Coordinates of C-alpha atoms in Angstrom, one line a residue:
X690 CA 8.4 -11.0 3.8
X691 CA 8.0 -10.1 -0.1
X692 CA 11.4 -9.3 -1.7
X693 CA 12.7 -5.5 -2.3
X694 CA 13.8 -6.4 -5.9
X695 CA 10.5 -7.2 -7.2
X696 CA 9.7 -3.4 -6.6
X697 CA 7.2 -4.7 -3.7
X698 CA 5.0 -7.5 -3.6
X699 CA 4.4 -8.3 -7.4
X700 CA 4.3 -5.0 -8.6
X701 CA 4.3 -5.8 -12.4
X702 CA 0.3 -4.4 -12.7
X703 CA 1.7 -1.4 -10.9
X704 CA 2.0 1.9 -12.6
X705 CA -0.3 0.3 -15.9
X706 CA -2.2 3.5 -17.0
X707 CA -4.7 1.8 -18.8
X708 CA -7.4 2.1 -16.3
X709 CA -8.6 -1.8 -16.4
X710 CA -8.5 -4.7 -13.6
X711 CA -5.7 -6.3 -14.2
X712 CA -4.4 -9.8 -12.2
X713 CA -0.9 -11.3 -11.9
X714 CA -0.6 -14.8 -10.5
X715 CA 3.3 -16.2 -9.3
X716 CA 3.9 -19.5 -8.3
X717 CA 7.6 -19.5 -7.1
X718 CA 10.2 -22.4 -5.6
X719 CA 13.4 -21.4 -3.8
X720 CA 16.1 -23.8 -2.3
X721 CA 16.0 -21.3 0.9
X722 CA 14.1 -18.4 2.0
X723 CA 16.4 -15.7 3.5
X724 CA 14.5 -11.8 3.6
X725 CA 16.9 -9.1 4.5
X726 CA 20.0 -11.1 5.1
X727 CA 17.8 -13.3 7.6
X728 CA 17.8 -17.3 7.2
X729 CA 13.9 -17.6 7.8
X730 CA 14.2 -20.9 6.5
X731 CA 17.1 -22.8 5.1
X732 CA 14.9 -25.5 3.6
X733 CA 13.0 -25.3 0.3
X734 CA 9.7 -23.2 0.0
X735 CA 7.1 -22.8 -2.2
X736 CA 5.8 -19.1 -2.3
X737 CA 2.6 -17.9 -4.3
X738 CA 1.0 -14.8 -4.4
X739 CA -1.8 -13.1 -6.7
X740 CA -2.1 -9.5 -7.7
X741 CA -4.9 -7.4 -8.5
X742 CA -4.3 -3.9 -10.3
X743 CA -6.3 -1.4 -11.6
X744 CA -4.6 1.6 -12.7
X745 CA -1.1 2.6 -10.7
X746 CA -3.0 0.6 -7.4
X747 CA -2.0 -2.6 -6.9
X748 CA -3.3 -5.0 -4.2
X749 CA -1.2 -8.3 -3.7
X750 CA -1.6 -11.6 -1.4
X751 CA 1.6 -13.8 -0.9
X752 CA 2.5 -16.5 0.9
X753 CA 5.6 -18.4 2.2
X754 CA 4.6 -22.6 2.3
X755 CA 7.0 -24.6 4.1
X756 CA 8.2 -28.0 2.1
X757 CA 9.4 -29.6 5.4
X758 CA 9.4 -29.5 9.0
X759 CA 12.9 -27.0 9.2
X760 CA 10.0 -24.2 11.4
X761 CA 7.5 -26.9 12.4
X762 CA 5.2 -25.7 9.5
X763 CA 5.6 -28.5 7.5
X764 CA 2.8 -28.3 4.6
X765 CA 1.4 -25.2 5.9
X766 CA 1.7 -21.6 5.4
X767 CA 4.5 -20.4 7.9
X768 CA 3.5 -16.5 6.2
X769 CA 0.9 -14.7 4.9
X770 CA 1.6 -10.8 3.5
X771 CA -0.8 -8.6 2.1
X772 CA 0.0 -5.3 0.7
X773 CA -0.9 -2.4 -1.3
X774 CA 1.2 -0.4 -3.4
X775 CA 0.4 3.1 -5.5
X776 CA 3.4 3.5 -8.5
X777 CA 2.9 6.7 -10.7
X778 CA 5.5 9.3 -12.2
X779 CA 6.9 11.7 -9.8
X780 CA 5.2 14.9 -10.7
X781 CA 8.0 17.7 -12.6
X782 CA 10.7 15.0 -12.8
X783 CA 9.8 12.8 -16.1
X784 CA 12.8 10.1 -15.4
X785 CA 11.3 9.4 -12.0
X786 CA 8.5 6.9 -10.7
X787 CA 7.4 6.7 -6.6
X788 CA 5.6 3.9 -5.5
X789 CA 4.0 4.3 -1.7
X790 CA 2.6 1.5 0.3
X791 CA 1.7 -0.9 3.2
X792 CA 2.5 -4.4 3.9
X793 CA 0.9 -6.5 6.7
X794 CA 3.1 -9.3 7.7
X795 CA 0.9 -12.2 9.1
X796 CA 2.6 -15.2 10.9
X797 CA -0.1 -18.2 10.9
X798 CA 1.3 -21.0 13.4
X799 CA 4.0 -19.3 14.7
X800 CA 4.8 -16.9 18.0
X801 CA 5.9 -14.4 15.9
X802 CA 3.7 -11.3 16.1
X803 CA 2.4 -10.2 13.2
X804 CA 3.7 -6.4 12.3
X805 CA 3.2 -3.7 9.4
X806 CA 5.5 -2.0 7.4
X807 CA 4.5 1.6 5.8
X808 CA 7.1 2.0 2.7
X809 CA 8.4 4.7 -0.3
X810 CA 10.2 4.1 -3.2
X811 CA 11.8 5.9 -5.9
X812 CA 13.1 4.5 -9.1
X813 CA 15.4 6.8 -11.6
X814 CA 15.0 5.9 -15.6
X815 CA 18.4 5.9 -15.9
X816 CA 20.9 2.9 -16.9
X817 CA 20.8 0.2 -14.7
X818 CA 17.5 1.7 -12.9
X819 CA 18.8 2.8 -10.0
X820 CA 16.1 2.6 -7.2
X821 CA 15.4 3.3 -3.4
X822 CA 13.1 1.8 -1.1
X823 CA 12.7 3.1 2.8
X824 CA 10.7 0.8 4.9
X825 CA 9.2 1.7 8.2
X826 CA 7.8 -0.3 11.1
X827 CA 5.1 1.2 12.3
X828 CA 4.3 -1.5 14.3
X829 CA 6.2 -4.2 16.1
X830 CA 10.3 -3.3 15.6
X831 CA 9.3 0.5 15.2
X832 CA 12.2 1.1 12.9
X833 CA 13.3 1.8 9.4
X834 CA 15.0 -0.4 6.9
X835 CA 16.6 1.1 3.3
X836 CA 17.5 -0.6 0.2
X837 CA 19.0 0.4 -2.9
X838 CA 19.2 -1.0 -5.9
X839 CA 20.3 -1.7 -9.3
X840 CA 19.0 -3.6 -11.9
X841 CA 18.9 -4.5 -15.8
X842 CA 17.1 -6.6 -18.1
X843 CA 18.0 -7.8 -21.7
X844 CA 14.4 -9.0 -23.1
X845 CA 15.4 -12.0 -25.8
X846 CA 19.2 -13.2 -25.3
X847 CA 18.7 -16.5 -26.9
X848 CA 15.7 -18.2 -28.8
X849 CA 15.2 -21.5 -28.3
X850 CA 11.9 -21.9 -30.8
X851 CA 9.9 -19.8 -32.6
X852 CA 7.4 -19.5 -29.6
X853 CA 9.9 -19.4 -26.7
X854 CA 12.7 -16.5 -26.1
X855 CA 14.8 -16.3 -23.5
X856 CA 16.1 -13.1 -21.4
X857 CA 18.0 -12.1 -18.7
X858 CA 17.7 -10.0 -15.8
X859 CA 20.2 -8.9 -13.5
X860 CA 19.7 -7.5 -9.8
X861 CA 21.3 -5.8 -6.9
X862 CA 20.3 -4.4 -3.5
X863 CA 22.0 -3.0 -0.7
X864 CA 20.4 -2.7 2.6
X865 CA 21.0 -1.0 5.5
X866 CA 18.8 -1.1 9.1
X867 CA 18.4 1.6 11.8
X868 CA 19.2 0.8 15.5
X869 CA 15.9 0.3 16.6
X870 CA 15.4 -2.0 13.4
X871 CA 18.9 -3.7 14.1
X872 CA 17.9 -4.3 17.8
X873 CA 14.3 -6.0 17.1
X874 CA 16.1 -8.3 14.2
X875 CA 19.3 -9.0 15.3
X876 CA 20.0 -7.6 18.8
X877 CA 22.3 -4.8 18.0
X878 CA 21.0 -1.1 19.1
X879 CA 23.5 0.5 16.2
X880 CA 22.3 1.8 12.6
X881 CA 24.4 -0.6 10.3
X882 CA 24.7 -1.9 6.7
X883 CA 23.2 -4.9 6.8
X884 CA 23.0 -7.1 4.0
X885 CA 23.9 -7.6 0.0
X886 CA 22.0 -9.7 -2.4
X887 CA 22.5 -10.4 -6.2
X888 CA 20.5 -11.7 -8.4
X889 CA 20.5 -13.7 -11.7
X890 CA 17.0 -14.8 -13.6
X891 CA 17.0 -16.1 -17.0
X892 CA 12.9 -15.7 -18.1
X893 CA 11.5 -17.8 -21.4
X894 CA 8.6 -16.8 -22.7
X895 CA 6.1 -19.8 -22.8
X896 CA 2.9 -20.3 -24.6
X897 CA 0.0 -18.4 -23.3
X898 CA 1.5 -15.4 -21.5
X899 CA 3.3 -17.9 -19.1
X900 CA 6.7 -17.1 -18.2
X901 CA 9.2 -19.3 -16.0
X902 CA 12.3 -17.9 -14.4
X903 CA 15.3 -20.3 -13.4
X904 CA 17.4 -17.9 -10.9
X905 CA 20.7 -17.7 -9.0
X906 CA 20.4 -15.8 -5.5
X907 CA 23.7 -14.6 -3.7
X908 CA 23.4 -13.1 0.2
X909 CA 25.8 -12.0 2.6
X910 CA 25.3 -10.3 5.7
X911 CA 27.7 -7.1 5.8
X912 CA 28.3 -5.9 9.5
X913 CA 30.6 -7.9 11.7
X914 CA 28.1 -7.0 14.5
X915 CA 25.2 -8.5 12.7
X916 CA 27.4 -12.0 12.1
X917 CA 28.2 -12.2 15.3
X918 CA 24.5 -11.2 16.6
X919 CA 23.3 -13.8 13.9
X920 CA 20.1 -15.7 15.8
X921 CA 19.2 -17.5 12.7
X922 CA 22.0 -19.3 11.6
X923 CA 25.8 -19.6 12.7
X924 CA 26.4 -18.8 8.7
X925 CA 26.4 -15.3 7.1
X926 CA 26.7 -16.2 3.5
X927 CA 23.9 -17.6 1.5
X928 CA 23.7 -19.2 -2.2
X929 CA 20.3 -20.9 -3.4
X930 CA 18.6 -21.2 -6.8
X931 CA 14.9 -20.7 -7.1
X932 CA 12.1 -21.2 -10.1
X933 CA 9.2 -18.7 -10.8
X934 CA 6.6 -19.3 -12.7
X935 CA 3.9 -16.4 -13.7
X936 CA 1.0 -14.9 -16.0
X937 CA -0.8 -11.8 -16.3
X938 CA -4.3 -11.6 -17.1

C-alpha cells in the first residue's frame, strides 16, 4: 500500500520531459508498516520497489517483505503493488501539476483480496507545495480516500565531505475516508477524518547517484470512532524510524 507522500509509488521519473527510459530503484527499512493510519504490521519491513519512466508515465513495482512472523509471512512478500501514474502540468494554470493513475494491490499468502485503486492528484508550486490526492476503490471497499499535504525540502543543510551533502525534507498529510471506505477498513459507515502523519528525512548524497535517507515517521489516528473501531491494534498513535536507500539510472 505505497505511501501518499512519495506523490505515488516512486514517482521521482514522473513528470521528466526529456523523453528517455528512465529507472529508479528503492530499497527501504521501516521499524513498522502502518498505511493510512492502519498498523499492517508492527514489526520491521523491508520494502523495495523499481520504477520505470519514460516521459510524464511512470510504471512502478513495490513490495512489502515481512522480517518476522508478526502476519505469518515471515521471509516472504506479505504485498505486492503495481501501478501506473501520468504527472504533467495542468494545462492554463502554470503553478499546477496533476498526476492520474492506478494501483493494483496484490496480497500473496494472505486472505486478503486483492483490490484496485483509481487515483488524481494535484500539486500547487507554491511554498510548502501544497498537494491533494483522491483515491477511489473501484474494486473491493468501493470508496474514496483523500489526502492533503504539505511538504518542503532544503537540498544541502550540512556537508559532511566534499562528496557527501546532507538535506532535509519535511512532510505532512491529512487524510480523510468516506463511509463506504470507513466501513470496509475500520467498520464505521460515517465519512471521517481519519488519520495524520509527519514526516522527517534527512537525505546524503553518496557516491554514484546513491542516496540514503534516515527518517522519523509520526501517525495518529484522528476520529474517536476509528480508535475505538481500531481492528489492527488496541493503539492509535504510531512513532517508527525507517532507512531508504535509492538511485536513478
Amino acid at each position: 500500500m505505497t505511501a501518499v507522500m512519495s506523490l505515488c509509488c516512486g514517482s521521482a521519473l514522473a513528470g521528466d520531459k526529456n523523453k528517455s527510459l528512465g529507472f529508479n530503484v528503492s530499497f527501504d527499512y521501516f521499524g513498522k508498516y502502518i498505511w493510512r493510519g492502519q498498523n499492517v504490521n508492527d514489526d520491521p519491513v523491508f520494502q523495495p520497489s523499481i520504477s520505470a519512466g519514460y516521459a510524464d508515465l511512470t510504471a512502478t513495482i513495490w513490495g512489502s517483505f515481512d522480517l518476522t512472523n508478526y502476519n505469518g509471512n515471515s521471509g516472504d512478500f506479505s504485498e505486492l503493488d503495481y501501478s501506473l501514474n501520468y504527472t504533467s502540468s495542468l494545462p492554463g494554470f502554470q503553478l499546477v501539476d496533476f498526476s492520474i493513475g492506478v494501483i493494483y494491490y496484490d496480497f500473496p499468502g494472505s486472505t486478503i483480496r486483492d483490490t484496485t485503486e483509481l487515483y488524481w492528484g494535484l500539486v500547487f508550486d507554491l511554498p510548502l507545495n501544497p498537494s491533494i490526492t483522491v483515491y477511489h476503490d473501484v474494486d473491493e471497499a468501493e470508496g474514496s480516500y483523500v489526502s492533503l499535504g504539505l511538504a518542503h525540502s532544503i537540498e544541502k543543510i550540512a556537508e559532511l565531505s566534499p562528496d557527501w551533502s546532507v538535506g532535509i525534507e519535511i512532510g505532512a498529510s491529512l487524510g480523510w475516508g468516506s463511509g463506504s471506505y470507513n466501513k470496509y477498513y475500520w467498520t464505521t459507515d460515517q465519512g471521517k477524518m481519519q488519520d495524520l502523519r509527519l514526516a522527517i528525512s534527512f537525505p546524503v548524497e553518496l557516491r554514484d547517484g546513491w542516496t540514503l535517507a534516515p527518517n522519523l515517521n509520526y501517525v495518529t489516528l484522528l476520529s474517536d470512532d476509528i480508535r475505538a473501531a481500531d481492528t489492527y491494534r488496541t493503539e492509535s498513535d504510531y512513532f517508527f524510524a525507517g532507512l531508504a536507500l535509492s538511485k536513478d539510472f
